[in-house]
Backbone as ProteinMPNN parsed JSONL, in Angstrom:
{"seq_chain_A": "DEEPDAELIEIFLEEADEILEQAAIAKQQWIDNNADASALDELQRCLHTLKGGARMAGIMGVGNLSHELESVYEDVAAGNLELNAELYDTVHACDDRIMDMLGELRTKLHCDPATDLIDRIREFRAAGGVMLAAKETAEEQAASQDAGELLQVLAGHIESSRSAADAGQALASIRMSLDAFQDSAYQS", "coords_chain_A": {"N_chain_A": [[225.134, 205.59, 70.695], [225.255, 208.321, 72.639], [223.41, 211.332, 72.93], [224.801, 214.595, 73.207], [224.557, 216.736, 76.107], [222.398, 219.542, 76.225], [223.018, 221.82, 77.747], [225.746, 221.499, 78.208], [226.636, 221.702, 75.583], [226.031, 224.377, 75.027], [227.767, 225.727, 76.821], [230.192, 224.779, 75.805], [230.092, 225.937, 73.209], [230.305, 228.687, 73.776], [232.914, 228.79, 74.836], [234.27, 227.779, 72.627], [233.963, 229.794, 70.714], [235.628, 231.827, 71.758], [238.092, 230.482, 71.774], [238.448, 229.928, 69.036], [238.627, 232.495, 68.047], [241.07, 233.348, 69.148], [242.661, 231.438, 67.889], [242.353, 232.175, 65.201], [243.691, 234.629, 65.112], [246.302, 233.795, 65.787], [246.765, 232.066, 63.667], [246.739, 233.805, 61.457], [248.986, 235.345, 62.09], [250.938, 233.365, 61.861], [250.665, 232.652, 59.149], [251.438, 235.051, 58.0], [254.07, 235.12, 58.836], [255.888, 232.501, 58.594], [258.006, 231.586, 60.091], [257.448, 232.15, 62.672], [257.399, 230.64, 65.469], [256.041, 230.824, 67.868], [253.44, 231.583, 67.172], [252.592, 229.301, 65.824], [252.748, 227.468, 67.921], [250.728, 228.549, 69.543], [248.497, 228.104, 67.919], [248.423, 225.302, 68.006], [247.934, 224.93, 70.76], [245.405, 226.14, 70.994], [243.83, 224.441, 69.374], [244.159, 222.048, 70.747], [242.871, 222.637, 73.137], [240.288, 223.163, 72.162], [239.664, 220.639, 71.116], [239.715, 219.057, 73.486], [237.64, 220.282, 75.0], [235.447, 219.846, 73.315], [235.319, 217.047, 73.259], [234.864, 216.512, 75.974], [232.344, 217.578, 76.208], [230.972, 215.811, 74.731], [230.882, 216.078, 72.011], [231.898, 214.659, 69.583], [232.501, 214.817, 66.844], [233.528, 217.443, 66.349], [235.637, 217.324, 68.132], [237.209, 215.231, 67.05], [237.905, 216.223, 64.481], [239.279, 218.53, 65.246], [241.415, 217.355, 66.54], [242.74, 216.089, 64.385], [243.47, 218.336, 62.859], [245.113, 219.629, 64.666], [247.175, 217.777, 64.676], [248.179, 218.172, 62.101], [249.358, 220.718, 62.385], [251.26, 220.038, 64.3], [252.874, 218.358, 62.761], [253.815, 220.237, 60.931], [255.316, 221.896, 62.632], [257.268, 220.076, 63.354], [258.598, 219.855, 61.019], [257.761, 218.037, 59.152], [255.893, 218.437, 57.199], [255.479, 220.107, 54.156], [255.323, 223.575, 53.538], [252.86, 224.689, 51.628], [250.5, 225.474, 48.983], [248.545, 223.493, 49.112], [248.646, 222.709, 51.779], [247.757, 225.052, 53.068], [245.193, 225.21, 51.915], [244.085, 222.911, 52.996], [244.112, 223.406, 55.817], [242.46, 225.654, 55.862], [240.087, 224.527, 54.897], [239.515, 222.838, 57.029], [239.121, 224.726, 59.086], [236.848, 226.033, 58.066], [235.022, 223.892, 58.082], [234.874, 223.309, 60.815], [233.681, 225.657, 61.733], [231.225, 225.412, 60.389], [230.267, 223.13, 61.669], [229.963, 224.072, 64.272], [227.951, 225.892, 63.81], [225.894, 224.111, 63.116], [225.599, 222.867, 65.579], [224.579, 224.965, 67.077], [222.056, 225.311, 65.97], [220.857, 222.753, 65.772], [221.719, 221.275, 67.906], [223.408, 219.24, 67.39], [225.955, 217.803, 65.338], [227.184, 216.777, 62.179], [229.694, 214.298, 61.625], [233.021, 214.933, 60.366], [234.064, 213.072, 58.521], [234.963, 212.669, 55.849], [236.731, 214.826, 55.498], [238.55, 214.342, 57.532], [239.65, 211.954, 56.601], [240.846, 212.973, 54.292], [242.792, 214.653, 55.466], [244.383, 212.776, 56.784], [245.353, 211.332, 54.595], [246.749, 213.364, 53.328], [248.71, 213.989, 55.279], [250.042, 211.523, 55.413], [251.166, 211.468, 52.928], [253.123, 213.304, 53.155], [252.4, 215.96, 52.943], [251.499, 216.427, 50.421], [248.836, 216.038, 48.325], [247.662, 212.833, 47.422], [246.463, 212.524, 44.923], [247.525, 214.687, 43.581], [250.193, 213.945, 43.555], [250.034, 211.701, 41.886], [249.225, 212.929, 39.533], [251.489, 214.486, 38.976], [253.32, 212.432, 38.53], [252.154, 211.265, 36.292], [252.433, 213.375, 34.477], [255.213, 213.498, 34.287], [255.727, 210.99, 33.145], [254.414, 211.339, 30.729], [255.936, 213.368, 29.628], [258.377, 211.999, 29.394], [257.595, 210.063, 27.524], [257.047, 211.712, 25.341], [259.607, 212.697, 24.824], [260.811, 210.309, 24.07], [259.4, 209.755, 21.725], [260.345, 211.845, 20.141], [263.034, 211.099, 19.877], [262.698, 208.684, 18.511], [261.504, 209.607, 16.149], [263.615, 211.06, 15.137], [265.424, 208.974, 14.558], [264.016, 207.626, 12.575], [263.818, 209.579, 10.58], [266.499, 209.793, 9.912], [266.996, 207.459, 8.614], [267.05, 206.835, 5.466], [267.317, 204.955, 3.501], [266.808, 201.435, 2.684], [268.82, 199.935, 3.853], [269.577, 201.588, 5.91], [267.297, 201.455, 7.409], [267.283, 199.082, 8.887], [269.328, 199.625, 10.714], [268.164, 201.82, 11.959], [265.93, 200.634, 13.147], [267.185, 198.927, 15.006], [268.389, 200.868, 16.589], [266.13, 202.191, 17.544], [264.997, 200.178, 19.079], [266.945, 199.978, 21.091], [266.704, 202.504, 22.247], [264.082, 202.353, 23.168], [264.335, 200.26, 25.031], [266.048, 201.515, 26.875], [264.387, 203.574, 27.707], [262.31, 202.096, 28.926], [263.77, 200.863, 30.986], [264.481, 203.128, 32.534], [261.945, 203.993, 33.29], [261.039, 201.925, 34.936], [262.795, 202.144, 37.019], [262.012, 204.403, 38.285]], "CA_chain_A": [[225.75, 206.896, 70.758], [224.433, 209.196, 73.463], [223.395, 212.735, 72.506], [225.376, 215.503, 74.204], [223.646, 217.551, 76.899], [222.221, 220.882, 75.649], [223.737, 222.794, 78.571], [227.18, 221.33, 77.913], [226.861, 222.238, 74.239], [226.013, 225.839, 75.14], [229.035, 226.116, 77.464], [231.251, 224.51, 74.831], [230.023, 226.91, 72.122], [230.864, 229.951, 74.269], [234.367, 228.614, 74.894], [234.773, 227.566, 71.265], [234.056, 231.097, 70.053], [236.842, 232.492, 72.255], [239.253, 229.703, 71.314], [238.614, 230.105, 67.592], [239.081, 233.876, 67.834], [242.516, 233.307, 69.426], [243.291, 230.625, 66.839], [242.365, 232.955, 63.958], [244.776, 235.612, 65.241], [247.568, 233.054, 65.712], [246.908, 231.539, 62.302], [247.123, 234.905, 60.567], [250.385, 235.659, 62.408], [251.764, 232.293, 61.304], [250.637, 232.779, 57.688], [252.246, 236.23, 57.672], [255.473, 234.837, 59.131], [255.97, 231.061, 58.881], [259.081, 231.323, 61.046], [256.94, 232.508, 63.998], [257.084, 229.396, 66.179], [255.069, 231.079, 68.943], [252.104, 231.559, 66.57], [252.283, 227.895, 65.566], [252.474, 226.886, 69.243], [249.413, 229.023, 69.974], [247.514, 227.355, 67.128], [248.334, 223.942, 68.552], [247.261, 225.019, 72.068], [243.979, 226.414, 70.763], [243.176, 223.23, 68.873], [244.173, 221.062, 71.819], [241.813, 223.053, 74.055], [239.015, 222.94, 71.468], [239.472, 219.185, 71.069], [239.372, 218.588, 74.829], [236.314, 220.777, 75.361], [234.447, 219.152, 72.492], [235.195, 215.65, 73.697], [234.235, 216.498, 77.302], [230.923, 217.875, 76.012], [230.384, 214.719, 73.955], [230.771, 216.499, 70.614], [233.048, 213.929, 69.053], [232.835, 215.282, 65.497], [234.419, 218.602, 66.475], [236.843, 216.844, 68.816], [238.033, 214.434, 66.135], [238.469, 217.097, 63.454], [240.269, 219.38, 65.912], [242.589, 216.498, 66.766], [243.455, 215.916, 63.113], [244.069, 219.61, 62.49], [246.228, 219.81, 65.604], [248.245, 216.899, 64.184], [248.779, 218.84, 60.94], [250.246, 221.762, 62.892], [252.393, 219.352, 64.928], [253.748, 217.924, 61.669], [254.468, 221.436, 60.396], [256.326, 222.304, 63.613], [258.351, 219.087, 63.325], [259.23, 219.887, 59.702], [257.341, 216.873, 58.373], [255.003, 218.849, 56.119], [255.921, 221.24, 53.351], [254.391, 224.703, 53.499], [252.469, 224.895, 50.238], [249.092, 225.84, 48.803], [247.699, 222.386, 49.567], [248.587, 222.783, 53.239], [246.867, 226.153, 53.426], [243.836, 224.811, 51.531], [243.631, 221.902, 53.951], [243.781, 224.013, 57.11], [241.286, 226.512, 55.665], [238.931, 223.629, 54.806], [239.224, 222.402, 58.401], [238.534, 225.868, 59.798], [235.482, 226.217, 57.559], [234.168, 222.795, 58.545], [234.638, 223.481, 62.252], [232.676, 226.72, 61.863], [229.942, 224.818, 59.971], [229.834, 222.204, 62.715], [229.485, 224.877, 65.396], [226.64, 226.397, 63.374], [224.939, 223.006, 63.258], [225.345, 222.676, 67.013], [223.727, 226.064, 67.554], [220.67, 225.176, 65.478], [220.283, 221.404, 65.925], [222.352, 220.616, 69.061], [224.064, 218.054, 66.837], [226.677, 218.088, 64.09], [227.641, 215.592, 61.464], [231.155, 214.149, 61.657], [233.743, 215.363, 59.167], [234.825, 211.877, 58.15], [235.631, 212.867, 54.565], [237.845, 215.748, 55.692], [239.54, 213.633, 58.357], [240.343, 211.045, 55.676], [241.703, 213.831, 53.446], [243.936, 215.082, 56.271], [245.257, 211.613, 57.006], [246.02, 211.074, 53.317], [247.667, 214.489, 53.152], [249.845, 213.812, 56.203], [250.78, 210.316, 55.023], [251.899, 211.784, 51.698], [254.122, 214.333, 53.436], [251.914, 217.293, 52.62], [251.081, 216.524, 49.025], [247.7, 215.143, 48.129], [248.035, 211.699, 46.578], [246.014, 212.786, 43.556], [248.505, 215.607, 42.99], [251.393, 213.146, 43.284], [249.783, 210.891, 40.699], [249.216, 213.834, 38.384], [252.882, 214.82, 38.685], [253.934, 211.239, 37.94], [251.612, 211.129, 34.935], [253.047, 214.415, 33.657], [256.588, 213.086, 34.035], [255.675, 209.883, 32.186], [254.028, 211.911, 29.443], [257.113, 214.084, 29.116], [259.322, 210.966, 28.974], [257.08, 209.465, 26.289], [257.248, 212.709, 24.292], [261.037, 212.697, 24.488], [261.071, 209.068, 23.349], [258.88, 209.921, 20.365], [261.265, 212.716, 19.408], [264.207, 210.282, 19.543], [262.282, 207.737, 17.479], [261.317, 210.36, 14.907], [264.965, 211.37, 14.644], [265.971, 207.751, 13.977], [263.294, 207.325, 11.339], [264.221, 210.571, 9.574], [267.875, 209.565, 9.477], [267.074, 206.227, 7.81], [266.445, 207.11, 4.158], [267.402, 203.776, 2.622], [266.453, 200.165, 3.304], [269.943, 199.523, 4.694], [269.516, 202.404, 7.115], [266.106, 201.088, 8.166], [267.685, 198.06, 9.858], [270.053, 200.316, 11.778], [267.204, 202.659, 12.675], [265.122, 199.75, 13.979], [268.02, 198.515, 16.134], [268.55, 202.045, 17.429], [264.836, 202.42, 18.189], [264.854, 199.165, 20.135], [267.841, 200.354, 22.191], [266.1, 203.665, 22.901], [262.909, 201.873, 23.883], [264.833, 199.521, 26.194], [266.557, 202.498, 27.829], [263.209, 204.243, 28.257], [261.634, 201.18, 29.851], [264.626, 200.708, 32.171], [264.368, 204.318, 33.371], [260.591, 204.042, 33.807], [260.931, 200.943, 36.004], [263.621, 202.578, 38.136], [261.34, 205.54, 38.946]], "C_chain_A": [[224.819, 207.847, 71.504], [224.552, 210.642, 72.987], [224.004, 213.599, 73.602], [224.292, 216.333, 74.892], [223.601, 218.973, 76.342], [222.981, 221.941, 76.434], [225.246, 222.711, 78.328], [227.521, 221.891, 76.533], [226.937, 223.759, 74.29], [227.319, 226.356, 75.757], [230.192, 225.928, 76.481], [231.263, 225.568, 73.729], [230.586, 228.27, 72.538], [232.387, 229.884, 74.299], [234.959, 228.487, 73.493], [234.915, 228.888, 70.523], [235.329, 231.829, 70.464], [238.099, 231.795, 71.727], [239.506, 229.953, 69.835], [239.029, 231.529, 67.239], [240.594, 233.966, 68.068], [243.253, 232.546, 68.325], [243.385, 231.402, 65.535], [243.488, 233.994, 63.971], [246.13, 234.916, 65.083], [247.814, 232.53, 64.298], [247.34, 232.628, 61.339], [248.575, 235.314, 60.814], [251.318, 234.622, 61.791], [251.807, 232.373, 59.784], [251.512, 233.954, 57.249], [253.737, 235.984, 57.867], [255.6, 233.374, 59.564], [257.061, 230.701, 59.882], [258.646, 231.617, 62.482], [256.471, 231.256, 64.73], [256.055, 229.633, 67.282], [253.639, 231.081, 68.394], [251.671, 230.121, 66.298], [251.982, 227.163, 66.873], [251.088, 227.279, 69.746], [248.297, 228.31, 69.217], [247.322, 225.949, 67.696], [247.615, 223.951, 69.899], [245.758, 225.238, 71.893], [243.249, 225.15, 70.315], [243.12, 222.132, 69.928], [243.046, 221.36, 72.813], [240.436, 222.816, 73.447], [238.677, 221.452, 71.443], [239.017, 218.66, 72.431], [237.984, 219.014, 75.258], [235.218, 220.055, 74.598], [234.239, 217.73, 72.981], [234.541, 215.566, 75.079], [232.731, 216.769, 77.195], [230.223, 216.79, 75.197], [230.194, 215.052, 72.49], [231.978, 215.931, 69.866], [233.447, 214.397, 67.652], [233.811, 216.445, 65.53], [235.73, 218.172, 67.127], [237.77, 216.094, 67.878], [238.666, 215.293, 65.04], [239.527, 218.012, 64.05], [241.557, 218.607, 66.164], [243.412, 216.35, 65.489], [244.145, 217.207, 62.678], [245.247, 219.934, 63.4], [247.427, 218.977, 65.145], [248.943, 217.493, 62.963], [249.776, 219.887, 61.422], [251.452, 221.164, 63.622], [253.398, 218.891, 63.866], [254.488, 219.1, 61.046], [255.602, 221.851, 61.333], [257.529, 221.368, 63.6], [259.087, 219.073, 61.985], [258.847, 218.727, 58.812], [256.395, 217.211, 57.222], [255.562, 220.104, 55.459], [254.86, 222.336, 53.401], [254.091, 224.996, 52.044], [250.982, 225.214, 50.166], [248.156, 224.745, 49.304], [247.555, 222.384, 51.088], [247.601, 223.871, 53.657], [245.415, 225.827, 53.063], [243.256, 223.826, 52.541], [243.253, 222.534, 55.283], [242.583, 224.953, 56.986], [240.011, 225.665, 55.575], [238.528, 223.14, 56.199], [238.56, 223.523, 59.2], [237.087, 226.081, 59.374], [234.546, 225.142, 58.097], [233.888, 222.916, 60.038], [233.582, 224.562, 62.474], [231.293, 226.2, 61.458], [229.39, 223.908, 61.064], [229.291, 222.972, 63.923], [228.122, 225.491, 65.063], [225.557, 225.338, 63.498], [224.586, 222.787, 64.726], [224.408, 223.746, 67.561], [222.263, 225.863, 67.143], [220.047, 223.821, 65.79], [220.757, 220.67, 67.174], [223.025, 219.303, 68.647], [224.854, 218.504, 65.612], [227.154, 216.775, 63.484], [229.158, 215.506, 61.541], [231.773, 214.553, 60.318], [234.637, 214.234, 58.664], [235.596, 212.064, 56.849], [236.857, 213.776, 54.704], [238.939, 215.113, 56.547], [240.333, 212.66, 57.488], [241.301, 211.823, 54.782], [242.953, 214.269, 54.202], [244.901, 213.927, 56.472], [246.027, 211.264, 55.738], [247.092, 212.131, 53.066], [248.908, 214.315, 54.021], [250.688, 212.61, 55.804], [251.635, 210.565, 53.783], [252.927, 212.893, 51.909], [253.695, 215.725, 53.002], [251.558, 217.501, 51.172], [249.933, 215.54, 48.851], [248.105, 214.035, 47.157], [247.62, 211.917, 45.135], [246.996, 213.715, 42.853], [249.799, 214.868, 42.669], [251.21, 212.328, 42.016], [249.802, 211.751, 39.448], [250.643, 214.206, 38.003], [253.598, 213.638, 38.034], [253.446, 211.032, 36.506], [252.232, 212.154, 33.998], [254.485, 214.04, 33.311], [256.63, 211.959, 33.012], [255.335, 210.396, 30.796], [255.198, 212.647, 28.807], [258.157, 213.079, 28.62], [258.888, 210.343, 27.652], [257.27, 210.425, 25.117], [258.696, 212.766, 23.844], [261.386, 211.447, 23.689], [260.582, 209.184, 21.907], [259.783, 210.816, 19.524], [262.509, 211.94, 18.971], [263.859, 209.321, 18.407], [262.109, 208.439, 16.139], [262.664, 210.721, 14.294], [265.603, 210.156, 13.983], [265.324, 207.446, 12.629], [263.709, 208.294, 10.242], [265.62, 210.3, 9.046], [268.013, 208.304, 8.619], [266.332, 206.439, 6.494], [266.451, 205.884, 3.247], [267.014, 202.529, 3.396], [267.562, 199.688, 4.228], [269.927, 200.291, 6.007], [268.341, 202.011, 8.005], [266.433, 200.046, 9.227], [268.426, 198.69, 11.02], [269.096, 201.162, 12.618], [266.358, 201.812, 13.615], [265.908, 199.303, 15.204], [268.19, 199.673, 17.119], [267.274, 202.365, 18.195], [264.642, 201.439, 19.331], [265.733, 199.503, 21.332], [267.253, 201.541, 22.965], [264.89, 203.251, 23.727], [263.318, 201.105, 25.134], [265.325, 200.48, 27.275], [265.403, 203.235, 28.507], [262.508, 203.364, 29.284], [262.44, 200.988, 31.119], [264.486, 201.919, 33.097], [262.981, 204.43, 33.976], [260.438, 203.086, 34.987], [261.739, 201.36, 37.207], [262.951, 203.7, 38.899], [260.388, 205.079, 39.996]], "O_chain_A": [[223.717, 208.138, 71.037], [225.644, 211.119, 72.679], [223.757, 213.371, 74.786], [223.237, 216.593, 74.314], [224.641, 219.548, 76.023], [223.533, 222.868, 75.842], [225.929, 223.732, 78.254], [228.581, 222.489, 76.347], [227.811, 224.36, 73.664], [227.902, 227.319, 75.26], [231.054, 226.796, 76.34], [232.331, 226.049, 73.352], [231.265, 228.931, 71.752], [233.066, 230.804, 73.844], [236.028, 229.03, 73.214], [235.879, 229.084, 69.784], [236.028, 232.386, 69.619], [239.046, 232.449, 71.29], [240.647, 230.167, 69.425], [239.71, 231.744, 66.236], [241.312, 234.585, 67.282], [244.329, 232.953, 67.885], [244.389, 231.303, 64.83], [244.153, 234.209, 62.958], [246.996, 235.383, 64.342], [248.941, 232.554, 63.804], [248.21, 232.406, 60.496], [249.312, 235.597, 59.87], [252.372, 234.97, 61.259], [252.866, 232.183, 59.186], [252.234, 233.866, 56.255], [254.568, 236.559, 57.164], [255.441, 233.047, 60.74], [257.034, 229.615, 60.46], [259.404, 231.358, 63.416], [255.31, 230.858, 64.63], [255.276, 228.735, 67.599], [252.72, 230.63, 69.076], [250.513, 229.766, 66.519], [251.072, 226.335, 66.93], [250.362, 226.455, 70.303], [247.274, 227.953, 69.801], [246.196, 225.476, 67.845], [246.78, 223.085, 70.16], [244.946, 224.599, 72.561], [242.174, 224.833, 70.825], [242.15, 221.377, 69.997], [242.356, 220.451, 73.271], [239.526, 222.332, 74.12], [237.543, 221.058, 71.715], [238.046, 217.908, 72.518], [237.23, 218.217, 75.815], [234.186, 219.696, 75.165], [233.105, 217.267, 73.102], [233.753, 214.655, 75.335], [231.942, 216.257, 77.989], [229.009, 216.85, 74.998], [229.429, 214.383, 71.795], [232.938, 216.64, 69.564], [234.631, 214.371, 67.315], [234.813, 216.435, 64.815], [236.806, 218.609, 66.718], [238.984, 216.298, 67.907], [239.837, 215.107, 64.709], [240.564, 218.246, 63.428], [242.654, 219.145, 66.016], [244.637, 216.473, 65.515], [245.273, 217.176, 62.187], [246.263, 220.457, 62.944], [248.567, 219.435, 65.223], [250.154, 217.341, 62.803], [250.904, 219.946, 60.934], [252.547, 221.724, 63.569], [254.609, 219.015, 64.046], [255.656, 218.976, 60.676], [256.715, 222.126, 60.884], [258.663, 221.798, 63.807], [260.082, 218.365, 61.829], [259.525, 218.453, 57.822], [256.128, 216.366, 56.367], [256.045, 221.023, 56.12], [253.662, 222.066, 53.318], [254.947, 225.488, 51.308], [250.293, 225.22, 51.186], [247.095, 225.036, 49.856], [246.482, 222.096, 51.62], [246.724, 223.644, 54.491], [244.504, 226.139, 53.831], [242.08, 223.904, 52.895], [242.189, 222.237, 55.827], [241.773, 225.04, 57.908], [238.974, 226.046, 56.118], [237.34, 223.041, 56.507], [237.571, 223.303, 59.898], [236.208, 226.283, 60.212], [233.425, 225.431, 58.514], [232.77, 222.65, 60.478], [232.69, 224.4, 63.307], [230.299, 226.513, 62.114], [228.192, 223.918, 61.347], [228.29, 222.577, 64.521], [227.251, 225.594, 65.926], [224.441, 225.625, 63.931], [223.428, 222.552, 65.071], [223.554, 223.468, 68.403], [221.348, 226.21, 67.89], [218.846, 223.737, 66.046], [220.271, 219.581, 67.48], [223.185, 218.387, 69.454], [224.477, 219.459, 64.934], [227.476, 215.813, 64.182], [229.837, 216.533, 61.526], [231.116, 214.515, 59.278], [235.826, 214.434, 58.414], [236.755, 211.663, 56.753], [237.897, 213.52, 54.097], [240.125, 215.33, 56.301], [241.552, 212.556, 57.625], [242.428, 211.391, 54.541], [244.052, 214.258, 53.646], [246.113, 214.098, 56.339], [247.212, 210.939, 55.796], [248.204, 211.816, 52.643], [250.031, 214.479, 53.543], [251.917, 212.671, 55.851], [252.69, 209.955, 53.608], [253.534, 213.369, 50.949], [254.539, 216.576, 52.723], [251.338, 218.633, 50.739], [250.048, 214.362, 49.188], [248.813, 214.287, 46.182], [248.347, 211.536, 44.217], [247.269, 213.549, 41.664], [250.43, 215.124, 41.643], [252.106, 212.261, 41.174], [250.338, 211.343, 38.417], [250.972, 214.238, 36.817], [254.384, 213.816, 37.103], [254.221, 210.672, 35.62], [252.527, 211.839, 32.845], [254.927, 214.239, 32.18], [257.471, 211.965, 32.113], [255.903, 209.941, 29.803], [255.42, 212.56, 27.599], [258.754, 213.272, 27.561], [259.712, 210.119, 26.765], [257.617, 209.995, 24.017], [258.989, 212.869, 22.653], [262.167, 211.513, 22.739], [261.27, 208.76, 20.978], [259.966, 210.574, 18.331], [262.984, 212.095, 17.846], [264.628, 209.163, 17.459], [262.525, 207.915, 15.105], [262.829, 210.689, 13.074], [266.257, 210.294, 12.949], [265.996, 207.059, 11.673], [263.93, 207.886, 9.102], [265.904, 210.546, 7.873], [269.04, 208.108, 7.968], [265.119, 206.243, 6.424], [265.653, 205.806, 2.312], [266.905, 202.561, 4.622], [267.286, 199.101, 5.274], [270.218, 199.743, 7.07], [268.384, 202.212, 9.219], [265.919, 200.115, 10.344], [268.191, 198.34, 12.176], [269.212, 201.21, 13.843], [266.095, 202.215, 14.748], [265.377, 199.295, 16.315], [268.139, 199.477, 18.334], [267.326, 202.763, 19.359], [264.184, 201.807, 20.413], [265.307, 199.332, 22.474], [267.302, 201.57, 24.195], [264.692, 203.733, 24.842], [262.711, 201.28, 26.191], [265.049, 200.278, 28.458], [265.431, 203.487, 29.712], [262.156, 203.821, 30.371], [261.877, 200.952, 32.213], [264.383, 201.757, 34.313], [262.853, 204.926, 35.095], [259.757, 203.423, 35.956], [261.407, 200.97, 38.327], [263.288, 203.934, 40.059], [259.742, 205.901, 40.646]]}, "name": "protein", "num_of_chains": 1, "seq": "DEEPDAELIEIFLEEADEILEQAAIAKQQWIDNNADASALDELQRCLHTLKGGARMAGIMGVGNLSHELESVYEDVAAGNLELNAELYDTVHACDDRIMDMLGELRTKLHCDPATDLIDRIREFRAAGGVMLAAKETAEEQAASQDAGELLQVLAGHIESSRSAADAGQALASIRMSLDAFQDSAYQS"}
């Protein structure tokens, strides 16, 4: 891996500052009005330019993260990602990391890749804009709610069986409820 040229880094940093200033304005316009397609287009153009400049200067970490963030905005424009808090958190995390990377370039003429954030973005996009951990949590909550409902049904059956004769009926009813619960759990 060849180190980028210091002069190219300096030129890139000057351009990056201008690009990120334009991107910040476009991003705020888009956040204020999600229907503003021109602001979203401007964000994509800014990131495309940042990505190209970074890669031409040999700063692959910034180029790769910019590419992934550009892809997020492309997915938003195509309607493939839901506008939610996770989306905003993800793009803000990318913006912060890009700024950190530019700071590293200014002081060390090198920046560490954002592999963890790139992986997070890819997971986020693959899940349609919902972090997989959040999806699992929602599924766990639904299962817990289903289990709670089942326990209520079972408690109702037990309370209604006061005699030994009723106990047999209650047990049969509990088994039917449990079978129904399992069938619905497997269909989910």
